[in-house]
PDB file of N, CA and C in Angstrom:
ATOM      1  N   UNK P   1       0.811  -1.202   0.000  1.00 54.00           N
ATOM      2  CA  UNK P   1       0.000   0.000   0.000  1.00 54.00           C
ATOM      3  C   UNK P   1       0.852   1.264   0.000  1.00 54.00           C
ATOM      4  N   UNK P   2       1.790   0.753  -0.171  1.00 63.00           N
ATOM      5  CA  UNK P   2       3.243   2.459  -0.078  1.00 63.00           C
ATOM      6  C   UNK P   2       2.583   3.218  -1.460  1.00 63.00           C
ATOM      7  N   UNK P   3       1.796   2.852  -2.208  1.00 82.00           N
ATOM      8  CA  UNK P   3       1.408   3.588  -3.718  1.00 82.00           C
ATOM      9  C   UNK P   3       0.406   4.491  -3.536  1.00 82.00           C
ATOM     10  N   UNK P   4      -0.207   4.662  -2.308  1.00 86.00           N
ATOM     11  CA  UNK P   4      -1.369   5.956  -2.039  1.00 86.00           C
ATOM     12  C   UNK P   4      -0.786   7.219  -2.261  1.00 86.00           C
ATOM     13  N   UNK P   5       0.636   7.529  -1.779  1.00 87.00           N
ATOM     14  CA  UNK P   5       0.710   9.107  -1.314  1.00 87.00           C
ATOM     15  C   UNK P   5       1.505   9.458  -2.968  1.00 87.00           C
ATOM     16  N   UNK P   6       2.341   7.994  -3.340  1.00 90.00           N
ATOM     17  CA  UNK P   6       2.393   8.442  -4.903  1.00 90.00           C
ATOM     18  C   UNK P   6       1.243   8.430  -5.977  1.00 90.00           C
ATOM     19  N   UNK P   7       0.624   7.937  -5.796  1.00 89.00           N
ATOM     20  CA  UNK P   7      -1.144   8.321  -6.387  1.00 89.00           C
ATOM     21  C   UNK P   7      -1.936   9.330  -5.814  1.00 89.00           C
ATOM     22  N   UNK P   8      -1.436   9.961  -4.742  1.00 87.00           N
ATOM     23  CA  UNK P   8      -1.858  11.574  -4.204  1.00 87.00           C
ATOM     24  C   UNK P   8      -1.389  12.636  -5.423  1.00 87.00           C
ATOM     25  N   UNK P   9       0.299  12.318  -5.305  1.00 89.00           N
ATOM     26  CA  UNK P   9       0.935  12.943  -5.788  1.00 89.00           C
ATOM     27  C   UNK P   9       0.536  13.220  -7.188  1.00 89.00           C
ATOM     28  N   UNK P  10       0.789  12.260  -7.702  1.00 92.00           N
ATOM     29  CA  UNK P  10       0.090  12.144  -9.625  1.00 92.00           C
ATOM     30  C   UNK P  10      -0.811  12.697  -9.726  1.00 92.00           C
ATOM     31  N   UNK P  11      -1.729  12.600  -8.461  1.00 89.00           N
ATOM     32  CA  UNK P  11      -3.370  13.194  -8.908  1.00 89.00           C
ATOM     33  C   UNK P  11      -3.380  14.609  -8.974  1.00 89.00           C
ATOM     34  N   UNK P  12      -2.393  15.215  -8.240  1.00 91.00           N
ATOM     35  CA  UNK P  12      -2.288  16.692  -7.710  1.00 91.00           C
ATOM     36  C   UNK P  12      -1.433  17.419  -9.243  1.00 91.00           C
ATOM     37  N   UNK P  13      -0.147  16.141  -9.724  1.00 93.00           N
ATOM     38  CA  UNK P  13       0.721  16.394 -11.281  1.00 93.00           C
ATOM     39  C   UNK P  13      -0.776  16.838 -12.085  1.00 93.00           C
ATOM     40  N   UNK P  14      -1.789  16.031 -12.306  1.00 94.00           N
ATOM     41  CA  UNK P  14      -2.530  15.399 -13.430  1.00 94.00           C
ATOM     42  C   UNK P  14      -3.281  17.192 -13.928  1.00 94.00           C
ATOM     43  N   UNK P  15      -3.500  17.635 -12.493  1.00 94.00           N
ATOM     44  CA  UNK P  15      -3.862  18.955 -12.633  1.00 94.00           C
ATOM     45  C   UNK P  15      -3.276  19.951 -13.455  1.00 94.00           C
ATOM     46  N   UNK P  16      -1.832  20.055 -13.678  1.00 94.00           N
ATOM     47  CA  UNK P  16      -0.641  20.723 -14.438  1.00 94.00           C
ATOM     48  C   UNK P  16      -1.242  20.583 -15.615  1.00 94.00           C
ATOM     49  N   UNK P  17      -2.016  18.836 -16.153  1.00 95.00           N
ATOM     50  CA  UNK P  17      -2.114  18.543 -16.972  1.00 95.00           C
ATOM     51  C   UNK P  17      -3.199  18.745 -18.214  1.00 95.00           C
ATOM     52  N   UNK P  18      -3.595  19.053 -17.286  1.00 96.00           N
ATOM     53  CA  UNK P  18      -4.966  19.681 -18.158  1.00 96.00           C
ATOM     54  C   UNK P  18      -4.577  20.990 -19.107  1.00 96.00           C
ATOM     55  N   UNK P  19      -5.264  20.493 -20.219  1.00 95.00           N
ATOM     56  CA  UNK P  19      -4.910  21.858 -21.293  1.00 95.00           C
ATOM     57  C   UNK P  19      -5.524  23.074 -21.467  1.00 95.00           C
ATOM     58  N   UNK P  20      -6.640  22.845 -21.006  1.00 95.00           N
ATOM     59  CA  UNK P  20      -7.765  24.246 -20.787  1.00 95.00           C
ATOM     60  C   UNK P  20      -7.548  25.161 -19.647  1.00 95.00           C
ATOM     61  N   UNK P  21      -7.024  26.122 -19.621  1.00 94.00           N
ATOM     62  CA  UNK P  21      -6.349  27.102 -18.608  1.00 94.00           C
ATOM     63  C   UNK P  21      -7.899  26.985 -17.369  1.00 94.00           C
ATOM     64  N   UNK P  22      -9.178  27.076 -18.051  1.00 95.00           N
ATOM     65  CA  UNK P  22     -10.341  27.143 -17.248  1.00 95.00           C
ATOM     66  C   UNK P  22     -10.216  26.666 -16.453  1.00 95.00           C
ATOM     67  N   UNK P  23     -10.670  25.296 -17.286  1.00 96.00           N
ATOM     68  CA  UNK P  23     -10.681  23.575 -16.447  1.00 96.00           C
ATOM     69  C   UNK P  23      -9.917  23.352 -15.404  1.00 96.00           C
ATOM     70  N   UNK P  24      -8.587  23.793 -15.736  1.00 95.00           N
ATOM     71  CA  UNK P  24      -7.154  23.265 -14.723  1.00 95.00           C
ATOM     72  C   UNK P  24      -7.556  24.814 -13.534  1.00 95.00           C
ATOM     73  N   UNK P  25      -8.172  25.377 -13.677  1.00 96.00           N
ATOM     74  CA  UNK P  25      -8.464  26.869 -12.729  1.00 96.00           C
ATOM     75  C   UNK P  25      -9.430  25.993 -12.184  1.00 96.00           C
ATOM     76  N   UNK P  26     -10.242  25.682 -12.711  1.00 95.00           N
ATOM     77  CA  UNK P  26     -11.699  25.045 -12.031  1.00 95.00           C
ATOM     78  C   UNK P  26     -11.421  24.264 -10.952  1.00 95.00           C
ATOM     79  N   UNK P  27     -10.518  23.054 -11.537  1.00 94.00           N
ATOM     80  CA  UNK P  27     -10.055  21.676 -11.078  1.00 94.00           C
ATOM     81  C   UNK P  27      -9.307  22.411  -9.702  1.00 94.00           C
ATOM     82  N   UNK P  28      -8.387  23.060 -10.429  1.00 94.00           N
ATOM     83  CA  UNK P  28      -7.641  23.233  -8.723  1.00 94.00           C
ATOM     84  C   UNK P  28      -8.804  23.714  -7.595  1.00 94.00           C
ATOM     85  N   UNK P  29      -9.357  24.841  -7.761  1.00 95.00           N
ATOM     86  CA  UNK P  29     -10.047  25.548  -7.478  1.00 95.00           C
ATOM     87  C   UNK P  29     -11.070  24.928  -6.103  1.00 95.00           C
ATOM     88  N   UNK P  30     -11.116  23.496  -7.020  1.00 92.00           N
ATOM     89  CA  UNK P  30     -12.124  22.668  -6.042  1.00 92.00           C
ATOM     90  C   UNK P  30     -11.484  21.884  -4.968  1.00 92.00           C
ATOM     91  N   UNK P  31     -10.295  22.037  -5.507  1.00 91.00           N
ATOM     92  CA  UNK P  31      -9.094  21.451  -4.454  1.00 91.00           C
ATOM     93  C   UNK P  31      -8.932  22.065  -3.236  1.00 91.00           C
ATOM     94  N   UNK P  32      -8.376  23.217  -3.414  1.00 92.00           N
ATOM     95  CA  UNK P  32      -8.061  24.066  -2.681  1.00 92.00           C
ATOM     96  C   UNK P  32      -9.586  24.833  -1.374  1.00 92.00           C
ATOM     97  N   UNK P  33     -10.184  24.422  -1.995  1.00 93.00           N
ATOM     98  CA  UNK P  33     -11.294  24.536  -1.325  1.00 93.00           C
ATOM     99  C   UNK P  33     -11.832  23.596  -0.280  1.00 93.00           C
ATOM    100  N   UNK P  34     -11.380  21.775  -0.613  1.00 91.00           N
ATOM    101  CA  UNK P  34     -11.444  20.980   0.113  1.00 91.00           C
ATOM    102  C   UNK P  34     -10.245  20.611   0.611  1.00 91.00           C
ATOM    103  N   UNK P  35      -9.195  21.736   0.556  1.00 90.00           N
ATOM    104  CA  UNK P  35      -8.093  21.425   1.529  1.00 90.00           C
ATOM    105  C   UNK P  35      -8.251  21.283   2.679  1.00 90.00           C
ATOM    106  N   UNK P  36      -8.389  22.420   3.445  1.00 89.00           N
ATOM    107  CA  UNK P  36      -8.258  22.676   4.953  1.00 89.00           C
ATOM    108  C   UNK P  36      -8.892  20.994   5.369  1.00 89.00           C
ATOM    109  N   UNK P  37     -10.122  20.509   4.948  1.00 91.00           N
ATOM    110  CA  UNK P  37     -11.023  18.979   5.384  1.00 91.00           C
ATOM    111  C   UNK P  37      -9.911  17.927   5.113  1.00 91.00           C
ATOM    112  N   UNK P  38      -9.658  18.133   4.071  1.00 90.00           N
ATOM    113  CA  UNK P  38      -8.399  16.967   3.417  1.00 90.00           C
ATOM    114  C   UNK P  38      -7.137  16.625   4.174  1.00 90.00           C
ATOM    115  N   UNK P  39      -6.560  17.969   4.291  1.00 90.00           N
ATOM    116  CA  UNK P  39      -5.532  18.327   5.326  1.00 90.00           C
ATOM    117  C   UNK P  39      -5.494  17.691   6.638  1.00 90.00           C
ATOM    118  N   UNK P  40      -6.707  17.944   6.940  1.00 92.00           N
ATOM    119  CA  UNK P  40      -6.829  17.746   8.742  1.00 92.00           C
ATOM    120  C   UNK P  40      -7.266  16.024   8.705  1.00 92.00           C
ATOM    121  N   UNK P  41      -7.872  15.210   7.837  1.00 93.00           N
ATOM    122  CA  UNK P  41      -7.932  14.198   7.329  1.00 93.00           C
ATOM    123  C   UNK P  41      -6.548  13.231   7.532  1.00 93.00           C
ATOM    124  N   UNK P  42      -5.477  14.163   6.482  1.00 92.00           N
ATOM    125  CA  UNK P  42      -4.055  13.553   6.493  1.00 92.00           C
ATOM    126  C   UNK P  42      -3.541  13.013   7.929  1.00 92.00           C
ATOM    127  N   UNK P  43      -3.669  14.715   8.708  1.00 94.00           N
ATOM    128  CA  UNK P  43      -2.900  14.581   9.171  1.00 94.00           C
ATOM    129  C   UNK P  43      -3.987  13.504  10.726  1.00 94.00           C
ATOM    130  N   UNK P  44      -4.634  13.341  10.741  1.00 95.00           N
ATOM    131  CA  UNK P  44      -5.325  12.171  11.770  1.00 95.00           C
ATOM    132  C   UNK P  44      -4.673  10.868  11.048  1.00 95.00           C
ATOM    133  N   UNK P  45      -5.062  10.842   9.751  1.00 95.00           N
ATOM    134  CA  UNK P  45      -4.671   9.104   9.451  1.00 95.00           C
ATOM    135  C   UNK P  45      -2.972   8.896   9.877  1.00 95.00           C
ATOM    136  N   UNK P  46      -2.222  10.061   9.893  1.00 96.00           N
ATOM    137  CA  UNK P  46      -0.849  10.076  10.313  1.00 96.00           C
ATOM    138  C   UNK P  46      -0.944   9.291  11.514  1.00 96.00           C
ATOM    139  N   UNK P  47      -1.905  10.657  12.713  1.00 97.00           N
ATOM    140  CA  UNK P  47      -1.580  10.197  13.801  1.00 97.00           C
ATOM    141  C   UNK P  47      -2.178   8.808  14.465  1.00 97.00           C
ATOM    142  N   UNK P  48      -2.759   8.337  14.387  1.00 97.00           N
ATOM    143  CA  UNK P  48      -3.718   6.831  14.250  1.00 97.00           C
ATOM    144  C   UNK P  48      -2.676   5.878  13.961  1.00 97.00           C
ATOM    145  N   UNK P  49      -2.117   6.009  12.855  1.00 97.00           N
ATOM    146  CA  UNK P  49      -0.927   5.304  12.624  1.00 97.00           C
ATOM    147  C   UNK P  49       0.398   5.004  13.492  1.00 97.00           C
ATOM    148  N   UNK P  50       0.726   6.401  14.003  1.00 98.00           N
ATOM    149  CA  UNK P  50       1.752   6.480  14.806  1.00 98.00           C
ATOM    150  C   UNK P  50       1.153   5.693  16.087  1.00 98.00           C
ATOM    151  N   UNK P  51       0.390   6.380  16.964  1.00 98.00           N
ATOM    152  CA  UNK P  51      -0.793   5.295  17.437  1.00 98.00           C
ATOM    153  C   UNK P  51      -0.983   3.678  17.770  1.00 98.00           C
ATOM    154  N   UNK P  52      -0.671   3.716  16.436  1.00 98.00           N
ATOM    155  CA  UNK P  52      -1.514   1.720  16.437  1.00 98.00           C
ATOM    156  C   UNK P  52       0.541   1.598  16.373  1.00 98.00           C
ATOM    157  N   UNK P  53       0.934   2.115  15.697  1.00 98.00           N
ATOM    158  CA  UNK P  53       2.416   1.364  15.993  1.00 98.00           C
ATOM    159  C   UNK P  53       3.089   1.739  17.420  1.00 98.00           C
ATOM    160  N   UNK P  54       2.884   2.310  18.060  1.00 98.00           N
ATOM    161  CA  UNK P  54       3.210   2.635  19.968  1.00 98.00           C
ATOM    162  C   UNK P  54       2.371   0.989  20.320  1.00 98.00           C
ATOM    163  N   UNK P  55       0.802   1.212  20.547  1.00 98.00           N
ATOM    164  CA  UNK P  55       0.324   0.098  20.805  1.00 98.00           C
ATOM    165  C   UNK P  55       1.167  -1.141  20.759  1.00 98.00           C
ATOM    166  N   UNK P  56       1.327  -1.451  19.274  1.00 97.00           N
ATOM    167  CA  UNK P  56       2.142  -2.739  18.676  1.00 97.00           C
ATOM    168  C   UNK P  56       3.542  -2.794  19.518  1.00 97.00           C
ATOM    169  N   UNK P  57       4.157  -1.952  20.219  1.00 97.00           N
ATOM    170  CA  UNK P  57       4.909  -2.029  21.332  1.00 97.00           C
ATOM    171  C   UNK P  57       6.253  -1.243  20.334  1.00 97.00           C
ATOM    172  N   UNK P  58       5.927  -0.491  19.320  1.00 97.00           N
ATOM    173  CA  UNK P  58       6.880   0.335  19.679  1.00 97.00           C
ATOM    174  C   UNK P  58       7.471   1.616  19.694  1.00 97.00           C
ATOM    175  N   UNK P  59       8.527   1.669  20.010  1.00 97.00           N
ATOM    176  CA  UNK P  59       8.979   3.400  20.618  1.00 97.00           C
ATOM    177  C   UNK P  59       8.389   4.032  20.026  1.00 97.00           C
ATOM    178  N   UNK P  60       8.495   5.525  20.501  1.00 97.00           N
ATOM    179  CA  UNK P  60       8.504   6.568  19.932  1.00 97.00           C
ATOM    180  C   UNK P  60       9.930   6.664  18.902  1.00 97.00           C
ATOM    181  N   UNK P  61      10.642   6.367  19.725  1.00 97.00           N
ATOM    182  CA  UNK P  61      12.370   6.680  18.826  1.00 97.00           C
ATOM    183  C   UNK P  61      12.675   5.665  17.677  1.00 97.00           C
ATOM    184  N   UNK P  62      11.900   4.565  17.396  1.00 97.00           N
ATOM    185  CA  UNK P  62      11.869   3.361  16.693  1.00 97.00           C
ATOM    186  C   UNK P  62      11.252   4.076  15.760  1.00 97.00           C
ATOM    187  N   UNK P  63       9.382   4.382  15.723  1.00 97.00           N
ATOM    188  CA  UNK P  63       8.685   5.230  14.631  1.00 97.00           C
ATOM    189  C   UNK P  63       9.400   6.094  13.766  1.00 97.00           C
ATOM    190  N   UNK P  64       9.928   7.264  15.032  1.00 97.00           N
ATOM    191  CA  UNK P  64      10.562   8.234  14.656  1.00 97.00           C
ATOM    192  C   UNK P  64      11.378   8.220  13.020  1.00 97.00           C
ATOM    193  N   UNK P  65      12.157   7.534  12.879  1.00 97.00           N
ATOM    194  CA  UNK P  65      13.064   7.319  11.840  1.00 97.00           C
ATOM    195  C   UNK P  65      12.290   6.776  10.514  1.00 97.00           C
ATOM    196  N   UNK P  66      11.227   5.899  11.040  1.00 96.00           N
ATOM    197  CA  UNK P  66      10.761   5.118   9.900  1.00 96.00           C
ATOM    198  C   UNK P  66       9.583   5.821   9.254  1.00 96.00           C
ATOM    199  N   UNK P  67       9.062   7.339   9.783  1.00 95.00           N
ATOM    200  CA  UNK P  67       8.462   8.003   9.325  1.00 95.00           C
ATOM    201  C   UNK P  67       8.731   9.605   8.690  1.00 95.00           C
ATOM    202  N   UNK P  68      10.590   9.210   8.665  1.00 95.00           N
ATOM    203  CA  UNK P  68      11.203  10.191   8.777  1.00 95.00           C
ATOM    204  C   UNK P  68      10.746  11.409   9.361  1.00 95.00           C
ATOM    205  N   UNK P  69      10.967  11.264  10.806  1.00 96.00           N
ATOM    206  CA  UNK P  69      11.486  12.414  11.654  1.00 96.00           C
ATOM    207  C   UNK P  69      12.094  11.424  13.230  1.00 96.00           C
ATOM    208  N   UNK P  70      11.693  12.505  14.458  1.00 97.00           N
ATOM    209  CA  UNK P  70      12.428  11.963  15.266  1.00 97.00           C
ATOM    210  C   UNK P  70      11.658  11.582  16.211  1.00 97.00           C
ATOM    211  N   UNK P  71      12.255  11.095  17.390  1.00 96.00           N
ATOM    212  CA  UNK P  71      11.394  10.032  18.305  1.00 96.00           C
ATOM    213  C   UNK P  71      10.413  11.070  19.462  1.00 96.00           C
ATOM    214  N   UNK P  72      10.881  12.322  19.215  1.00 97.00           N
ATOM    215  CA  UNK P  72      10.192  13.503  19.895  1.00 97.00           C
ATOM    216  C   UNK P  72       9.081  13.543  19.300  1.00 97.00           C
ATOM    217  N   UNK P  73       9.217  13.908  18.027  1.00 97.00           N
ATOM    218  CA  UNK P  73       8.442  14.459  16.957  1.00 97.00           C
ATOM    219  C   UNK P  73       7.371  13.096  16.920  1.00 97.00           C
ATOM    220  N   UNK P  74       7.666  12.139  16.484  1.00 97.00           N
ATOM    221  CA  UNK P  74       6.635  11.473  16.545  1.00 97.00           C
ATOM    222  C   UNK P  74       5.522  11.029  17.671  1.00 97.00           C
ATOM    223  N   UNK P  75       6.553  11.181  18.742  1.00 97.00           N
ATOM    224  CA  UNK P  75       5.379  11.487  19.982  1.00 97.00           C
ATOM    225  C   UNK P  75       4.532  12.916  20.270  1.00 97.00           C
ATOM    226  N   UNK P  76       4.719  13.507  19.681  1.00 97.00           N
ATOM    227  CA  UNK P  76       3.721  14.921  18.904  1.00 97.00           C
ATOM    228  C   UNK P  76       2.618  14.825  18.574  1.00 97.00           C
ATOM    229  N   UNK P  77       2.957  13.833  17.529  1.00 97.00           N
ATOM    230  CA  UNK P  77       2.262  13.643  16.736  1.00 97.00           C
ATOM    231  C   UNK P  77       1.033  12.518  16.833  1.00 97.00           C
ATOM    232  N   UNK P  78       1.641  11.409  18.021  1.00 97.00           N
ATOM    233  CA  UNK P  78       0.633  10.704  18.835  1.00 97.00           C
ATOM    234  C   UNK P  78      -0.431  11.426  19.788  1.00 97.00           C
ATOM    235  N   UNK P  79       0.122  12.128  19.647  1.00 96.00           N
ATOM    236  CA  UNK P  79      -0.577  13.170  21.335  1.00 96.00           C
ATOM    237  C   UNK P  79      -1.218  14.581  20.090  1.00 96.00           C
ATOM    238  N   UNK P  80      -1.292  14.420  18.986  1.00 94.00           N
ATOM    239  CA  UNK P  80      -1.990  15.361  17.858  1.00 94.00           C
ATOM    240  C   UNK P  80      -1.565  16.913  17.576  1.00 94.00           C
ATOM    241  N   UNK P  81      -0.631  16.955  17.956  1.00 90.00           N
ATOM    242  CA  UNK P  81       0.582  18.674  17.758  1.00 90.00           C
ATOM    243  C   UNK P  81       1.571  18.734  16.504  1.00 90.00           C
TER     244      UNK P  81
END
C-alpha cells in the first residue's frame, strides 16, 4: 500500500495537466477549497498510525526514523501537535 501518497501525488501532477487554462483553474479551485477537510484528514490518518504502531509495542524513537522524523516528533504527533 506504499502507492497511495504516490497516487496523491500524480493526482495533484494530473492537474498541471490539463490543457484548458479554465478547467485546470476550475479543477484546482475545487481542491483548494477541500483542503483545509483533506488536510486535517491527512494529518489524523498520520496520527492513528503512529498510534496503532506505539500500541504494537513500539517506541517513539523506533517510529521516529521510519516516518522520517524523530522520536520527539513522533510522539507529537501521537498526542496530535
Amino acid at each position: 500500500m506504499a502507492g497511495e501518497a504516490d497516487a496523491v501525488r500524480e493526482a495533484v501532477r494530473a492537474l498541471e495537466a490539463i490543457s484548458d487554462p479554465i478547467e485546470r483553474a476550475r479543477e484546482t479551485s475545487n481542491l483548494l477549497r477541500e483542503w483545509p477537510e483533506l488536510h486535517s484528514l491527512v494529518r489524523e490518518i498520520r496520527q492513528y498510525a503512529v498510534i496503532a504502531a506505539h500500541a504494537e509495542g513500539r517506541t517513539y524513537d523506533e517510529i521516529g526514523p521510519e516516518i522520517g522524523t524523530s522520536g520527539d516528533r513522533a510522539g507529537q504527533i501521537a498526542r496530535g501537535k
